[in-house]
Short mmCIF file of C-alpha atoms and ligand atoms in Angstrom, two decimals:
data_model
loop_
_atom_site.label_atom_id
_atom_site.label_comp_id
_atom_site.label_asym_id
_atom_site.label_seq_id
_atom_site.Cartn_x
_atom_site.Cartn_y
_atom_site.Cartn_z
CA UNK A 15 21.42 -91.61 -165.33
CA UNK A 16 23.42 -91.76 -168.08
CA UNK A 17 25.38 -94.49 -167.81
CA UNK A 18 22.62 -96.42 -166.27
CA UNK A 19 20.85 -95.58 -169.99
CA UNK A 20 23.73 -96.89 -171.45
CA UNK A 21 24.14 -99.95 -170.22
CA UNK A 22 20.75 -100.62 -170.26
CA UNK A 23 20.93 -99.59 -174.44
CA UNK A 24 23.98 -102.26 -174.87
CA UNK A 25 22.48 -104.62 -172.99
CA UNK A 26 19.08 -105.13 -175.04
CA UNK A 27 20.57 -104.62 -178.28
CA UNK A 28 23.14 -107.43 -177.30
CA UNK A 29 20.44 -109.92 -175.99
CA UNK A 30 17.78 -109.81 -178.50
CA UNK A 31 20.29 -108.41 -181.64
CA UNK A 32 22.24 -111.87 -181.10
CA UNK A 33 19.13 -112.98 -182.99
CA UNK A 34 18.44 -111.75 -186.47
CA UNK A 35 15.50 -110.74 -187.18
CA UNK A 36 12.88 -107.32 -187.74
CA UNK A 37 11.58 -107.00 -184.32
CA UNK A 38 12.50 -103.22 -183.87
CA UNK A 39 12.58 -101.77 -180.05
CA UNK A 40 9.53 -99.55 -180.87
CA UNK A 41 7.45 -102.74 -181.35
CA UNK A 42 9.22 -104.49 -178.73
CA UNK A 43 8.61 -102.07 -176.55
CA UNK A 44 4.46 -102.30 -177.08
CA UNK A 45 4.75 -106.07 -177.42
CA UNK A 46 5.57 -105.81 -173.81
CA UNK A 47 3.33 -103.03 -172.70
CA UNK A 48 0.58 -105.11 -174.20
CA UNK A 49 1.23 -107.94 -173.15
CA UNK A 50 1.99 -106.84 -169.29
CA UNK A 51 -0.94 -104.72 -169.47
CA UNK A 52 -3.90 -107.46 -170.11
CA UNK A 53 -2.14 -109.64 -167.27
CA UNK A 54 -2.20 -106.85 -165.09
CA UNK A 55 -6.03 -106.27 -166.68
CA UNK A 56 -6.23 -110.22 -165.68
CA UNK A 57 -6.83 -111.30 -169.71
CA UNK A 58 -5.76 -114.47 -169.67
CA UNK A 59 -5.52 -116.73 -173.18
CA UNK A 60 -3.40 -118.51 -175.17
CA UNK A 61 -0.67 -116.77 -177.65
CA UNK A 62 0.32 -117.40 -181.05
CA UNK A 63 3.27 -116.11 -183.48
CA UNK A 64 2.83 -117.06 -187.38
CA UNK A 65 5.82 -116.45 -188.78
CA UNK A 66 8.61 -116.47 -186.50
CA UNK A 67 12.02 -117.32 -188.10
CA UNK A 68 14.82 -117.87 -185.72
CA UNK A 69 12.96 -116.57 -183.13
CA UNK A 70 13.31 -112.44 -181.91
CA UNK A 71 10.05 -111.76 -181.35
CA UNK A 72 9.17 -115.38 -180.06
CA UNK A 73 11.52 -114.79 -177.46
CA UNK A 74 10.21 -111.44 -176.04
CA UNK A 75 6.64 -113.24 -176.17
CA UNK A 76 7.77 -116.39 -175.24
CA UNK A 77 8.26 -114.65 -171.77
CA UNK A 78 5.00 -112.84 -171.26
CA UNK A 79 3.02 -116.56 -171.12
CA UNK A 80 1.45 -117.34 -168.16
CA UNK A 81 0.84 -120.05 -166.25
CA UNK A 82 -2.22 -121.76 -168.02
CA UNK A 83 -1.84 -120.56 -171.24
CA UNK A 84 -0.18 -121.86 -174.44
CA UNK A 85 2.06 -119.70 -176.63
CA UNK A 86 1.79 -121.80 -180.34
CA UNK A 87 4.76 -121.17 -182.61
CA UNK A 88 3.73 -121.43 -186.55
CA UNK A 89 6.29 -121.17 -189.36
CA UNK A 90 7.64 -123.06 -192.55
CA UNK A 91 10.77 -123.51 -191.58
CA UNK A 92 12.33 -125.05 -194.28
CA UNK A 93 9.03 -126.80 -195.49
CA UNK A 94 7.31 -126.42 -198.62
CA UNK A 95 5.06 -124.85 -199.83
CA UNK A 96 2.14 -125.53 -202.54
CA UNK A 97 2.10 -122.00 -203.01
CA UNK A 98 4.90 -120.65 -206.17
CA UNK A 99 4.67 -117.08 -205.02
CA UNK A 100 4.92 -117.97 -200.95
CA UNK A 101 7.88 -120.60 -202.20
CA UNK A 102 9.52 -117.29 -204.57
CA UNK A 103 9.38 -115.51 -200.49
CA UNK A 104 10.91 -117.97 -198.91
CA UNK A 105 13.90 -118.34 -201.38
CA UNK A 106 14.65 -115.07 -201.84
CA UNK A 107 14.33 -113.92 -198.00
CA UNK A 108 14.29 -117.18 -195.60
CA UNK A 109 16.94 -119.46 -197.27
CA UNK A 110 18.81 -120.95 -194.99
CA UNK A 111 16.09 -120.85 -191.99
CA UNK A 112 15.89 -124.12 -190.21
CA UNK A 113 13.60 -125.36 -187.35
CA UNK A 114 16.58 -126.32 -185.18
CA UNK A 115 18.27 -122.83 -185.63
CA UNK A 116 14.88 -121.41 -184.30
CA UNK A 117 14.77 -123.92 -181.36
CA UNK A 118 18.71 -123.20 -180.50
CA UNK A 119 18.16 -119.57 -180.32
CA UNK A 120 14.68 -119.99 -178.46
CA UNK A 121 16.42 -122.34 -176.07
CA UNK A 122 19.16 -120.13 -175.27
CA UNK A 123 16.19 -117.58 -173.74
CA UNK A 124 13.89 -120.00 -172.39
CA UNK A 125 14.43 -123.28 -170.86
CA UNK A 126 11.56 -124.91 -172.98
CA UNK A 127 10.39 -124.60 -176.47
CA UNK A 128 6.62 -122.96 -177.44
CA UNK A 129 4.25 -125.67 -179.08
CA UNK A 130 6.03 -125.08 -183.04
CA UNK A 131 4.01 -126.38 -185.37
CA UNK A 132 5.92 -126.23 -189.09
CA UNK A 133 3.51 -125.52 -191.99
CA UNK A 134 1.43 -122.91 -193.40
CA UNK A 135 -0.65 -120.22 -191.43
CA UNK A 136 -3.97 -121.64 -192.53
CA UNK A 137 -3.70 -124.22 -190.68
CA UNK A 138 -3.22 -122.50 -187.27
CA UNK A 139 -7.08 -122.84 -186.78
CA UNK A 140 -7.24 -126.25 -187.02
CA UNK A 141 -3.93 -126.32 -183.80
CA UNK A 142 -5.52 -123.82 -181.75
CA UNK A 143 -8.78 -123.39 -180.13
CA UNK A 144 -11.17 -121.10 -181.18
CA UNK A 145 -11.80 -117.98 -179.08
CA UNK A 146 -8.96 -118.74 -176.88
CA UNK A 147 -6.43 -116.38 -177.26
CA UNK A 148 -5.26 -113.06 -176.12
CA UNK A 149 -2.39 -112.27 -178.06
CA UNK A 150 -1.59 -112.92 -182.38
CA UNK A 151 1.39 -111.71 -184.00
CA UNK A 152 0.66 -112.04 -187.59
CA UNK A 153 3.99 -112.23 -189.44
CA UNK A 154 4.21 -114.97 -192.09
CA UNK A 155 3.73 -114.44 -195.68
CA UNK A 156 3.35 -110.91 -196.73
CA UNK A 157 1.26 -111.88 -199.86
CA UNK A 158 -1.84 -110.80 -200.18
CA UNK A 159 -3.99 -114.31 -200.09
CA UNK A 160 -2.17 -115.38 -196.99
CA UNK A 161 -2.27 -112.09 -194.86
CA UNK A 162 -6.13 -112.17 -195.72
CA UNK A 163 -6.22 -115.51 -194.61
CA UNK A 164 -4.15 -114.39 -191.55
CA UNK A 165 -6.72 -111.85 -190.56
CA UNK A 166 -9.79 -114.19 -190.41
CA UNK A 167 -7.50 -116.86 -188.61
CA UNK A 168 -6.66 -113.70 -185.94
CA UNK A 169 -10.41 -113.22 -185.72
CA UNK A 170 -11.37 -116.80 -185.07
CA UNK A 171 -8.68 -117.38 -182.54
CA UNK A 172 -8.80 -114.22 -180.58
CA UNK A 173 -11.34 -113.40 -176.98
CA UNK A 174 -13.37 -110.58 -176.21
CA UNK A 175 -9.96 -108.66 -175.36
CA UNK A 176 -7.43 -110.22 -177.54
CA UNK A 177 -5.21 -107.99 -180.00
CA UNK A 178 -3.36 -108.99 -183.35
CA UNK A 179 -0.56 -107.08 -184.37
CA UNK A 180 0.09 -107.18 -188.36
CA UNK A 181 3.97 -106.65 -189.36
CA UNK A 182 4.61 -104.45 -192.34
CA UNK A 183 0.96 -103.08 -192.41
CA UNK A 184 2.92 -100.26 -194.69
CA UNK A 185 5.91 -101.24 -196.68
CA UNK A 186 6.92 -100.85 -200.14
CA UNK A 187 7.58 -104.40 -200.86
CA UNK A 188 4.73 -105.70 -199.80
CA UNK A 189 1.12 -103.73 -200.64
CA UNK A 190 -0.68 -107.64 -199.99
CA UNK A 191 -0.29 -106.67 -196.14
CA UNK A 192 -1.70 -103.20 -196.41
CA UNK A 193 -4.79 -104.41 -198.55
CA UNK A 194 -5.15 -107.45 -196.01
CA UNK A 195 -5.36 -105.40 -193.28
CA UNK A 196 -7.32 -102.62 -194.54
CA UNK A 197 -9.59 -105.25 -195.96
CA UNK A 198 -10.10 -105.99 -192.50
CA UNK A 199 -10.89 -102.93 -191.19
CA UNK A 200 -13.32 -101.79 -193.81
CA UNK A 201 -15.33 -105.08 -194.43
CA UNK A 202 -14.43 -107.50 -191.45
CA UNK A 203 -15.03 -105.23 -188.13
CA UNK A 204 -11.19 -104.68 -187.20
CA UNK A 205 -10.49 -101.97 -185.44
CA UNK A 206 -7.33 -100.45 -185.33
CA UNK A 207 -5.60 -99.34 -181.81
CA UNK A 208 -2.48 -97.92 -183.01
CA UNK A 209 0.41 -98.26 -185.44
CA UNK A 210 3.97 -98.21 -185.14
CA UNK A 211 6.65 -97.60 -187.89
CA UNK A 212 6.02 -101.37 -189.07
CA UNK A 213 3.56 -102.83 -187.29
CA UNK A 214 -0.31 -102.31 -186.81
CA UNK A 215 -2.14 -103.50 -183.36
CA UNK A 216 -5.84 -103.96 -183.58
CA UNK A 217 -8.68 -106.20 -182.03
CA UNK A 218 -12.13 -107.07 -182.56
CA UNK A 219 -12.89 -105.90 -178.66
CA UNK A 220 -13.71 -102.69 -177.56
CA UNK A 221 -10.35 -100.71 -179.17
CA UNK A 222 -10.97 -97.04 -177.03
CA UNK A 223 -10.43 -98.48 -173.68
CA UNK A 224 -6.67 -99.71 -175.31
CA UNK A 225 -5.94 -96.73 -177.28
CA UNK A 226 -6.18 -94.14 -174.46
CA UNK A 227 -4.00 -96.25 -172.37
CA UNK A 228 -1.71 -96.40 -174.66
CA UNK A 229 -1.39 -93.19 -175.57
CA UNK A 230 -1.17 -92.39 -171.81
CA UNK A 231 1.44 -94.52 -171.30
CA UNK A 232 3.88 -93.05 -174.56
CA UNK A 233 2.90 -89.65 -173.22
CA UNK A 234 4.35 -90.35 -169.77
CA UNK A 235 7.31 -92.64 -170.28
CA UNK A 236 10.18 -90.16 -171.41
CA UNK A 237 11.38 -93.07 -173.42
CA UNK A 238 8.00 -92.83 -175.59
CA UNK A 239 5.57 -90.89 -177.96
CA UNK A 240 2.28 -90.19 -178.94
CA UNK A 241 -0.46 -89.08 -180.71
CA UNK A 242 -4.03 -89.45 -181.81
CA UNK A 243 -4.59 -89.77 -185.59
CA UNK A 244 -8.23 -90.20 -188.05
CA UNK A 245 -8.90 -92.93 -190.08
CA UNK A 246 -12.23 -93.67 -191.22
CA UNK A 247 -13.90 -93.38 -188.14
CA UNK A 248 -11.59 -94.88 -185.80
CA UNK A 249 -9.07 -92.39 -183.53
CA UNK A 250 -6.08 -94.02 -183.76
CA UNK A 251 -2.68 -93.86 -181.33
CA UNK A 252 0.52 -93.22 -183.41
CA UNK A 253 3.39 -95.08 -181.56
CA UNK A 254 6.78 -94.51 -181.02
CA UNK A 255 8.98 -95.77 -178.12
CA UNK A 256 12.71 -96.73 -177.73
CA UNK A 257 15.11 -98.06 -175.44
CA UNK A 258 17.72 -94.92 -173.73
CA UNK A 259 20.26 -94.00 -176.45
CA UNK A 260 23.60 -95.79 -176.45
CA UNK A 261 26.67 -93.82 -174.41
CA UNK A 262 30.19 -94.85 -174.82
CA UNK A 263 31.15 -97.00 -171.45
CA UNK A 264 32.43 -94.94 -168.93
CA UNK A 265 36.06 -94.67 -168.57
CA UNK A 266 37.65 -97.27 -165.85
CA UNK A 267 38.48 -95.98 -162.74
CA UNK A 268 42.24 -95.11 -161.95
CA UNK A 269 44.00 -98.13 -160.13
CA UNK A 270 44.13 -97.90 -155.98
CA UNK A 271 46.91 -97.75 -154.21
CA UNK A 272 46.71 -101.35 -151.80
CA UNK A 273 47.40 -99.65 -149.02
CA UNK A 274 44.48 -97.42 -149.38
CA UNK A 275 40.81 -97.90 -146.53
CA UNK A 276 38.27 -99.83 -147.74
CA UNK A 277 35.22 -97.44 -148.89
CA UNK A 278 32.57 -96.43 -146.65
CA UNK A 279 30.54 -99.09 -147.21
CA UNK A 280 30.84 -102.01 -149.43
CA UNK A 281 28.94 -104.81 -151.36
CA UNK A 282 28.72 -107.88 -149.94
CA UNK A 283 32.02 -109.21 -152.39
CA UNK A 284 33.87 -105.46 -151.09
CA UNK A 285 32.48 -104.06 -153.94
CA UNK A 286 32.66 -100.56 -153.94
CA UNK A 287 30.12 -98.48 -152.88
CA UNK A 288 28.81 -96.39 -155.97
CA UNK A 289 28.87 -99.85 -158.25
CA UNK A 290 26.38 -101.27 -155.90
CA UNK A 291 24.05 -98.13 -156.32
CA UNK A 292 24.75 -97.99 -159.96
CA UNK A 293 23.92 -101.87 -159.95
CA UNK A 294 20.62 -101.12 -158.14
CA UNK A 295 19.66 -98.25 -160.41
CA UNK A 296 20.56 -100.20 -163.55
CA UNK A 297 18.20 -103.03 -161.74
CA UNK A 298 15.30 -100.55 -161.31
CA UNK A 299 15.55 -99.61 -164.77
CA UNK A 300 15.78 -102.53 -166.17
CA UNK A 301 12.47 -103.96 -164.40
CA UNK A 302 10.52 -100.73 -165.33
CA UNK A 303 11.88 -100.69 -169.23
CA UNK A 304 12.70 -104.21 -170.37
CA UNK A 305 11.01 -107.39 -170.99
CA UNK A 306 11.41 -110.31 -167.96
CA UNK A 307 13.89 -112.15 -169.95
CA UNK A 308 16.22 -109.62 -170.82
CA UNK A 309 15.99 -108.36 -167.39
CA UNK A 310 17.41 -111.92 -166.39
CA UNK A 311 19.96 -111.62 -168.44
CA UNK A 312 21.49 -107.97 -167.79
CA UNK A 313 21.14 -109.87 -163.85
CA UNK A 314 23.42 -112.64 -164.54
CA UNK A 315 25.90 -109.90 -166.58
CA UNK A 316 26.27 -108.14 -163.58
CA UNK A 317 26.43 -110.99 -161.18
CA UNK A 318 29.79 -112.46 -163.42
CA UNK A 319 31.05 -108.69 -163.60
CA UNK A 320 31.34 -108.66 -159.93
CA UNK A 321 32.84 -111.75 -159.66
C1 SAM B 406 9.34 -111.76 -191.56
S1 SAM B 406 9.70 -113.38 -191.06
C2 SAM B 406 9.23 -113.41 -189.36
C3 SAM B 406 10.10 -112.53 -188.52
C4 SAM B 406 10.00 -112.77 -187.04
N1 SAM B 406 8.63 -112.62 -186.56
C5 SAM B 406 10.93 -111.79 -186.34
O1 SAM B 406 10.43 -110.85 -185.71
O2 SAM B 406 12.13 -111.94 -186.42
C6 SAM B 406 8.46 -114.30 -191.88
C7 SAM B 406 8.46 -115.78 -191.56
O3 SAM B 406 7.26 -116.32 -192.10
C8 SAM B 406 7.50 -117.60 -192.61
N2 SAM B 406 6.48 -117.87 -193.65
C9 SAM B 406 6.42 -117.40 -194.90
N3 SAM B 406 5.31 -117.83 -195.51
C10 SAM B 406 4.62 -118.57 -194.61
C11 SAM B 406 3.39 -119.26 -194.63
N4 SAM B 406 2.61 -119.30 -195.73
N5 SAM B 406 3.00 -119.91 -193.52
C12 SAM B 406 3.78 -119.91 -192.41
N6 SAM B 406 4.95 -119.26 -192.33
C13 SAM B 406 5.37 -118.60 -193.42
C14 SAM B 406 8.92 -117.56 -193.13
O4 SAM B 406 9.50 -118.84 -193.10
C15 SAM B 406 9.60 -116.59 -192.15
O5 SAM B 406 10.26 -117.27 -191.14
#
């Protein structure tokens, strides 16, 4: 299993770490529980990302739409803003971010781009439709007016079973989210299914039947883990779940001697036996652990390894 685990590792931190970004593999790993789960649940709705930079956790969403529904891309970019503090943010952390860098690395994932619409979050309720969607990553401005903002924008655009997850619900640098959020559960009927190390998941649904599957699912994936926690009155999941730790590559195998029989039994290119079960064990894995599109990608790796 081992090397399976490591290749697996390498592979997802190459894919999605070619993009930079703070999409950490706990949160990617929910991302796509969550959003596998209410297909499988057949919730069906539209998506939206505020705040997506060049694009890491567009891309992992980007591949959970569905056919029918709309996954709406909102951002600055390099626009303005009226806004001093939100313009202070963007200088000091988003510089040199560009719409067409966000596209290229989209593009590189996904053969067509979300709907991107560049400008502030506010006006995401004008772009989508009320009521319509399933999934909301809040992630734009981390000040305290905007996230606010943010929240009643989630709560307008969201169904009966949609979920927002806020990013850095906790951090040091920026108490606006954590007041915004909390706000939201005290005084706007949010409640909270679980948090991660930097991101909180919530909706404005029914949160139990979402926080015991949840939790059942950290407590059986061996990759995963869980536990109930009280706040207010709300019995929240803790989260924690990570991709198999990185091994060093296995060492390559001594040369042959030309002369030598061909294995047992081969791949279809005379591949030898044991790489085309390690291939179809790294396979399994990788449909069980890792979102569709890096899944494609760890495919096509192999596919040119073997050639
Ligand atoms: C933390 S980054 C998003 C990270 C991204 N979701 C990821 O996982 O890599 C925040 C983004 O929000 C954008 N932003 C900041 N203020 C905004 C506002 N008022 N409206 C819309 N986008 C904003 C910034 O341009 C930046 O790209």
């Amino acid at each position: 299993m081992h090397d399976d685990a490591a290749l697996l590792s390498a592979q997802v931190q190459a894919e999605l770490d070619t993009i930079k970004g703070w999409f950490f593999p706990s949160d990617r790993r929910i991302f796509s529980w969550l959003l596998a789960r209410q297909t499988e649940l057949g919730v069906h709705g539209n998506l939206v990302e505020l705040g997506s930079y060049l694009g890491k956790s567009a891309v992992l969403i980007g591949d959970y739409v569905q056919p029918g529904e709309t996954f709406t891309v909102l951002d600055l970019f390099e626009g303005e803003t009226s806004d001093a503090g939100n313009a202070a943010e963007q200088a000091d952390s988003y510089a040199t971010l560009t719409e067409q860098r966000f596209a290229e690395n989209y593009l590189r994932f996904h053969p067509q781009l979300p709907t991107v619409v560049r400008d502030v979050s506010s006006v995401i309720v004008d772009r989508v439709p009320a009521g319509s969607c399933r999934f909301v990553h809040v992630d734009a401005s981390h000040l305290y007016d905007h996230v606010a903002v943010d929240v009643d924008s989630a709560r307008t655009l969201l169904g009966e079973q949609g979920i927002v997850a806020f990013d850095d619900y906790r951090s040091e640098h920026c108490p606006g989210v954590a007041a915004a959020v909390w706000e939201g559960v005290l005084d706007k009927g949010l409640q909270v299914i679980g948090v991660s190390e930097n991101k909180l998941y919530a909706t404005w649904g029914d949160p139990e039947p979402w926080r015991t599957a949840l939790l059942e699912w950290l407590t059986d994936d061996q990759n995963a883990w869980g536990q109930r926690l009280a706040v207010y009155d709300q019995s929240i999941v803790r989260a924690k779940a990570w991709f198999p730790r990185a091994m060093p590559p296995p060492p390559a195998p001594a040369p042959r001697p030309v002369a030598e029989s061909a294995p047992a039994k081969a791949g279809a290119a005379g591949q030898p036996a044991e790489d085309v079960r390690r291939e179809g064990r790294v396979k399994h894995l990788a449909k069980d652990l890792l979102p569709p599109v890096v899944s494609r990608h760890l495919a096509r790796r192999l596919r040119a390894r073997r050639r």
